[in-house]
PDB file of C-alpha atoms in Angstrom:
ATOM      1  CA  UNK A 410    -144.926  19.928  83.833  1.00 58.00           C
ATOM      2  CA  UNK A 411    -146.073  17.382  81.604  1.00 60.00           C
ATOM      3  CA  UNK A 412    -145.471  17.517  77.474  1.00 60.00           C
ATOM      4  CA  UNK A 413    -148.322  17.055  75.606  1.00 57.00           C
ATOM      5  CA  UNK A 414    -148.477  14.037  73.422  1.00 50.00           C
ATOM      6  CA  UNK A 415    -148.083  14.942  69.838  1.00 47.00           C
ATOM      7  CA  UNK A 416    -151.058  14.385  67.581  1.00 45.00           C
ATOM      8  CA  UNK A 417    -150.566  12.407  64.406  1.00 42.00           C
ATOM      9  CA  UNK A 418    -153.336  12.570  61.452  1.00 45.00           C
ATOM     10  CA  UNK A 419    -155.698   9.303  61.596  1.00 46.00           C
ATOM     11  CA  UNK A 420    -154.000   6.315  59.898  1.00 46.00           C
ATOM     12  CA  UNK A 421    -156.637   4.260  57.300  1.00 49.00           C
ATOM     13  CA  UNK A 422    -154.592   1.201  56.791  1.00 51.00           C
ATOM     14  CA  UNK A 423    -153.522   0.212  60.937  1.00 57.00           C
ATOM     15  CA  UNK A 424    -149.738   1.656  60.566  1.00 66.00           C
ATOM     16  CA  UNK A 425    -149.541  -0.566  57.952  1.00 75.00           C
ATOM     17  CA  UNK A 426    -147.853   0.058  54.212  1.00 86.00           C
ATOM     18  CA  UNK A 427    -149.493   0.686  51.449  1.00 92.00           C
ATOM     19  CA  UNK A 428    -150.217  -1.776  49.181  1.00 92.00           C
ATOM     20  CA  UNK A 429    -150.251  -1.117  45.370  1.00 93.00           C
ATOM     21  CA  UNK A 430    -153.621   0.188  43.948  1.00 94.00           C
ATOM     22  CA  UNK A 431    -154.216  -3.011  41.568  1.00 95.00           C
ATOM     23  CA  UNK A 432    -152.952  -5.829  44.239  1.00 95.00           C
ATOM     24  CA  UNK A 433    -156.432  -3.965  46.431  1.00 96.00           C
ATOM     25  CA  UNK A 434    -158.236  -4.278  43.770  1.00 96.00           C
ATOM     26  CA  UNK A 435    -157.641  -7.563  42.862  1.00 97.00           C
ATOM     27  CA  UNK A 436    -158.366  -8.698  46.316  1.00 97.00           C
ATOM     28  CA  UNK A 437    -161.435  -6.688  46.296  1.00 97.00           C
ATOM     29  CA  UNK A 438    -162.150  -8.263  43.281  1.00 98.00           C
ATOM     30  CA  UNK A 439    -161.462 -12.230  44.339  1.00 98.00           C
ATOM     31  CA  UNK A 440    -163.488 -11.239  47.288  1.00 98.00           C
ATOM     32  CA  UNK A 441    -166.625  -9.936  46.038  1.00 98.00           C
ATOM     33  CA  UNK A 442    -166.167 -13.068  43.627  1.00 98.00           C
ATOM     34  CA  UNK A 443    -166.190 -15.286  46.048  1.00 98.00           C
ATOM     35  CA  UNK A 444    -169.400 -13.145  48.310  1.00 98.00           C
ATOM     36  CA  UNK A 445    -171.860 -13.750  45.099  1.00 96.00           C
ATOM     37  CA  UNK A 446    -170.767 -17.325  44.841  1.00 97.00           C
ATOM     38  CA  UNK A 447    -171.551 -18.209  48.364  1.00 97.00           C
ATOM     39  CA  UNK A 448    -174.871 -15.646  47.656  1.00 94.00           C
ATOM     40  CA  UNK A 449    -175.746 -17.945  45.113  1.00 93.00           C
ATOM     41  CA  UNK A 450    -175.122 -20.582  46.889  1.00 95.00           C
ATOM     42  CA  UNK A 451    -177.583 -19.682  50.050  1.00 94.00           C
ATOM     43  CA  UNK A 452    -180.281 -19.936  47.094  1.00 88.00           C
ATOM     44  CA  UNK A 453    -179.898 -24.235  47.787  1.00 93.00           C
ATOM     45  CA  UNK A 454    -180.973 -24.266  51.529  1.00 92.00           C
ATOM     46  CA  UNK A 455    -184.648 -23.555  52.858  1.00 92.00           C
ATOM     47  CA  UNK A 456    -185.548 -19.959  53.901  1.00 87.00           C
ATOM     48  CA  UNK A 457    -185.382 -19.264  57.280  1.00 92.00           C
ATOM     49  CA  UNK A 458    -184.092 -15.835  58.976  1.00 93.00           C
ATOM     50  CA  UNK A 459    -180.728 -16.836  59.641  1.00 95.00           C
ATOM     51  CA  UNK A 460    -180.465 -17.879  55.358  1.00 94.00           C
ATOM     52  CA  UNK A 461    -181.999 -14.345  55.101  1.00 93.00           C
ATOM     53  CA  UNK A 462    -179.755 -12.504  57.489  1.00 95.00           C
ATOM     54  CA  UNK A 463    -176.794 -14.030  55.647  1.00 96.00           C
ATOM     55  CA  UNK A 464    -178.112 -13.462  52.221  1.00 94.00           C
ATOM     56  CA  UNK A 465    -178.419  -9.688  53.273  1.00 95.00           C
ATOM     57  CA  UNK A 466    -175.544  -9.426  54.472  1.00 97.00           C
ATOM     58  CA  UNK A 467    -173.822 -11.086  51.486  1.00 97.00           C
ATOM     59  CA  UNK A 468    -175.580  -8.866  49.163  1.00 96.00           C
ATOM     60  CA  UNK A 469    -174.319  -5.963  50.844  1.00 98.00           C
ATOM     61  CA  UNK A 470    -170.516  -7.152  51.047  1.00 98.00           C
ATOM     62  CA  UNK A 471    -170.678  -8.301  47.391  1.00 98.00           C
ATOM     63  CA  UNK A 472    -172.053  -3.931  46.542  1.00 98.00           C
ATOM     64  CA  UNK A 473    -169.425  -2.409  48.833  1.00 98.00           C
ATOM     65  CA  UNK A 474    -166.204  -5.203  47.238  1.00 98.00           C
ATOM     66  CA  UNK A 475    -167.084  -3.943  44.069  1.00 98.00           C
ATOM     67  CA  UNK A 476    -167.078  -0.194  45.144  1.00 98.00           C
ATOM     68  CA  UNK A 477    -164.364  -0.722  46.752  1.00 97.00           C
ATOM     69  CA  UNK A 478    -162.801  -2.200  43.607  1.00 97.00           C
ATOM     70  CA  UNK A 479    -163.278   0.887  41.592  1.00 97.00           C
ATOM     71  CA  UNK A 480    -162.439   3.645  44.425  1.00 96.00           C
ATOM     72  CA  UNK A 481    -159.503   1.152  46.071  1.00 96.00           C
ATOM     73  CA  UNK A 482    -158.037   4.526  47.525  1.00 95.00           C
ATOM     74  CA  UNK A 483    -161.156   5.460  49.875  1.00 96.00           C
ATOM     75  CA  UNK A 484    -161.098   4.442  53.224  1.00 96.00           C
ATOM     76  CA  UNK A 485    -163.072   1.308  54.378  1.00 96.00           C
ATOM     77  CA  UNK A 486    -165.742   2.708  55.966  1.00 97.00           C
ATOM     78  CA  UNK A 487    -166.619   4.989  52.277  1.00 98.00           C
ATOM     79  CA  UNK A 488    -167.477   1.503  50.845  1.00 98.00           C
ATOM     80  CA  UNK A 489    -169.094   0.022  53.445  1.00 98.00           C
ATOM     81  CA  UNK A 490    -171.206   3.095  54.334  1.00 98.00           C
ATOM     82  CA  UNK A 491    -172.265   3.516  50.183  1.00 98.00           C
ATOM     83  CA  UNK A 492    -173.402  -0.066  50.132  1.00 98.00           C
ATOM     84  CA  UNK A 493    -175.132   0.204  53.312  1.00 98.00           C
ATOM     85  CA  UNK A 494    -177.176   2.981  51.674  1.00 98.00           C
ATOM     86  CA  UNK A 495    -177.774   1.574  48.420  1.00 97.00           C
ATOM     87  CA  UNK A 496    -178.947  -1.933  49.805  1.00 96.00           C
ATOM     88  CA  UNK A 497    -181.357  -0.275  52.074  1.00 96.00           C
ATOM     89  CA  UNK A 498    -182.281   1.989  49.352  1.00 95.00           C
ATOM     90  CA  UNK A 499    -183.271  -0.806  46.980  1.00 93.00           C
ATOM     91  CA  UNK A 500    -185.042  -2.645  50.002  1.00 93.00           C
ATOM     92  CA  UNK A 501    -187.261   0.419  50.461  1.00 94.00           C
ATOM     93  CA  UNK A 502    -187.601   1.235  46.536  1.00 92.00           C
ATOM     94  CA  UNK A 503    -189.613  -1.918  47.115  1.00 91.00           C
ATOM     95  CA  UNK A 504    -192.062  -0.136  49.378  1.00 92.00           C
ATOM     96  CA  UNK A 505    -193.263   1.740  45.425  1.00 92.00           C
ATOM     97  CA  UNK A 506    -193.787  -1.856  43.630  1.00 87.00           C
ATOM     98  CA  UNK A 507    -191.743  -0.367  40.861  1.00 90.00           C
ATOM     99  CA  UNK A 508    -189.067  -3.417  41.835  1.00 91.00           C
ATOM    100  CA  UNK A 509    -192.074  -5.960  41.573  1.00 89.00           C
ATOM    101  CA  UNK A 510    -192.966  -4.619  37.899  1.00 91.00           C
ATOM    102  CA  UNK A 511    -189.492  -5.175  37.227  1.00 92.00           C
ATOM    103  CA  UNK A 512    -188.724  -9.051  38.516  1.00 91.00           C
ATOM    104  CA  UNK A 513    -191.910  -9.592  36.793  1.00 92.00           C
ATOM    105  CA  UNK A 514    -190.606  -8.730  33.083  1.00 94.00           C
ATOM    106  CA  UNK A 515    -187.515 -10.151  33.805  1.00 93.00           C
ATOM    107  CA  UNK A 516    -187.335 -12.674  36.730  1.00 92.00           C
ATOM    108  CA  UNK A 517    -183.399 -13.035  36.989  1.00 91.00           C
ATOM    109  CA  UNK A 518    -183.887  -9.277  38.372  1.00 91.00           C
ATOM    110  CA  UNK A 519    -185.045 -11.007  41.619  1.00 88.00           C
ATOM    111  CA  UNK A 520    -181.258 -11.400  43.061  1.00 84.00           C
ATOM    112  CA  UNK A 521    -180.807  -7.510  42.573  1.00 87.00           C
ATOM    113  CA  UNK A 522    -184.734  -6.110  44.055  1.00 88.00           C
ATOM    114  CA  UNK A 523    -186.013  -9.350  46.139  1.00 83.00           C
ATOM    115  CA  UNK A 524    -189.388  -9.717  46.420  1.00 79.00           C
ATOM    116  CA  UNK A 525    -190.784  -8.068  49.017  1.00 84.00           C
ATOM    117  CA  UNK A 526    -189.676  -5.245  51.585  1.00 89.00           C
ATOM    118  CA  UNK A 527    -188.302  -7.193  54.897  1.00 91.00           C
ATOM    119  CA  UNK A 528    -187.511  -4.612  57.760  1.00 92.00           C
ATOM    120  CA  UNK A 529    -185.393  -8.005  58.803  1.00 93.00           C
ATOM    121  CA  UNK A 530    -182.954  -7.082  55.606  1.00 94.00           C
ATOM    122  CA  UNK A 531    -182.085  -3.722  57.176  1.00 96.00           C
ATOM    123  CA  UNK A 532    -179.868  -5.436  59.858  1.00 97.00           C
ATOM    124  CA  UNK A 533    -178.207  -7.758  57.079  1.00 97.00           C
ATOM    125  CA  UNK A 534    -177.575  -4.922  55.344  1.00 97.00           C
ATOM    126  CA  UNK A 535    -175.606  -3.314  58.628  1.00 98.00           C
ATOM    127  CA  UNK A 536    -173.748  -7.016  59.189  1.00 98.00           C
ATOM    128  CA  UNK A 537    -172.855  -6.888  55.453  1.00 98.00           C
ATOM    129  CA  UNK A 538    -171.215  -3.113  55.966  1.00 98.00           C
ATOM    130  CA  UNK A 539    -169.334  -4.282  59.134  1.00 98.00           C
ATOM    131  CA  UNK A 540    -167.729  -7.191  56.773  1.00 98.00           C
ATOM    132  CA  UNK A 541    -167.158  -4.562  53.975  1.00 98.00           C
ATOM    133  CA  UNK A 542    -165.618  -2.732  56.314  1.00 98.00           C
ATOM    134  CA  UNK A 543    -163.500  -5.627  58.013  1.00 97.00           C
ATOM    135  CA  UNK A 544    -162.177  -7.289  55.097  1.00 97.00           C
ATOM    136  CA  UNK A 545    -161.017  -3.443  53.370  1.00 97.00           C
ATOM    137  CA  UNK A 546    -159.163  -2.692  56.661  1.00 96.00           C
ATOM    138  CA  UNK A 547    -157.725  -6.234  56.795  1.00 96.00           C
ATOM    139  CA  UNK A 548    -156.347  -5.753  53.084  1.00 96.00           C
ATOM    140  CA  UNK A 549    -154.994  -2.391  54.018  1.00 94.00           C
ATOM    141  CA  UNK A 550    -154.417   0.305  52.785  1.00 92.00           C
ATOM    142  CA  UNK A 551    -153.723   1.808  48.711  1.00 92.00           C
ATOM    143  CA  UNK A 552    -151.005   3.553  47.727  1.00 91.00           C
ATOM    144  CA  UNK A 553    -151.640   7.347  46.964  1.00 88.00           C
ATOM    145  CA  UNK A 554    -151.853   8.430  43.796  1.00 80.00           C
ATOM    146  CA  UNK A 555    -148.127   9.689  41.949  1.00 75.00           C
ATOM    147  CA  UNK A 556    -148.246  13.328  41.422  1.00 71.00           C
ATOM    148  CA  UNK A 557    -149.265  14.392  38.234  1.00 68.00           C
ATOM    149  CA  UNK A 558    -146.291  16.351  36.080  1.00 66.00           C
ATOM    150  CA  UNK A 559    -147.604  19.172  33.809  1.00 60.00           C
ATOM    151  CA  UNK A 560    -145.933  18.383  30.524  1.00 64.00           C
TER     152      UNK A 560
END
C-alpha cells in the first residue's frame, strides 16, 4: 500500500533563505525608485494605450514597492493585492470629481489622481500587481521577526 506524501506548510520565498529584513527593504526601496523614474519618464513620449498601459502598470508597482518596503515580512501577493486595490480605488474615486477639484488647486496632484476615469487603467493596474508580485518573490523572502524577551 502506498505512503502518503507528507504535507509541508506553503513556502513564501521558493525554498529559498531568508534574507535580512533591511537588505528587502532596500531592494524594495531601489526598486520602487527606479518604477517612478521610468513613470516619470513615460511623461516624454506621446499618449497612446500602450504609454497608458505601462504608466498604469508602473503606478501600481511603484504603490505595492513601497508597501512592500514598510511590511517587507508579508508575502508577495499582500503587496501586490493592496496596490491593486488602492490604484483601482483612486481610478474610480475619479468617477465623484472630488480628484478633479483636487489636480485643479494643485496640478502636480495629477501623477497621484490622473485626469479622468479610464476602464483601460484597470488592466494596468492588474499588470502592475503581477510585477509587484514578481519582483517580491524574485527578492525572496524576510527573515522572521526575533522573539521578543520579557525583561
Amino acid at each position: 500500500m502506498p505512503q502518503p506524501m507528507p504535507t509541508r506548510p506553503a513556502d513564501p520565498g521558493g525554498g529559498r533563505a531568508p534574507r535580512p529584513v533591511r537588505a528587502v527593504q532596500r531592494w524594495c526601496a531601489a526598486l520602487a525608485a527606479l518604477t517612478l523614474a521610468a513613470g516619470l519618464a513615460l511623461q516624454l513620449f506621446e499618449r497612446d494605450p500602450l504609454v497608458d498601459l505601462a504608466g498604469s502598470a508602473l503606478y501600481t508597482a511603484f504603490i505595492g514597492l513601497l508597501i512592500a518596503c514598510l511590511a517587507p515580512r508579508w508575502p508577495a501577493r499582500r503587496p501586490a493585492l493592496l496596490a491593486v486595490a488602492v490604484s483601482a480605488a483612486i481610478e474610480l474615486a475619479q468617477l465623484t470629481g472630488v480628484p478633479a477639484v483636487l489636480v485643479e488647486a494643485m496640478p502636480p496632484l495629477r501623477f497621484v489622481f490622473g485626469s479622468s476615469f479610464d476602464a483601460f487603467d484597470l488592466l494596468g493596474y492588474a499588470v502592475g500587481g503581477l510585477l509587484v508580485w514578481g519582483v517580491r518573490r524574485a527578492i525572496g523572502p524576510a527573515a522572521p521577526a526575533e522573539p521578543q524577551h520579557a525583561p
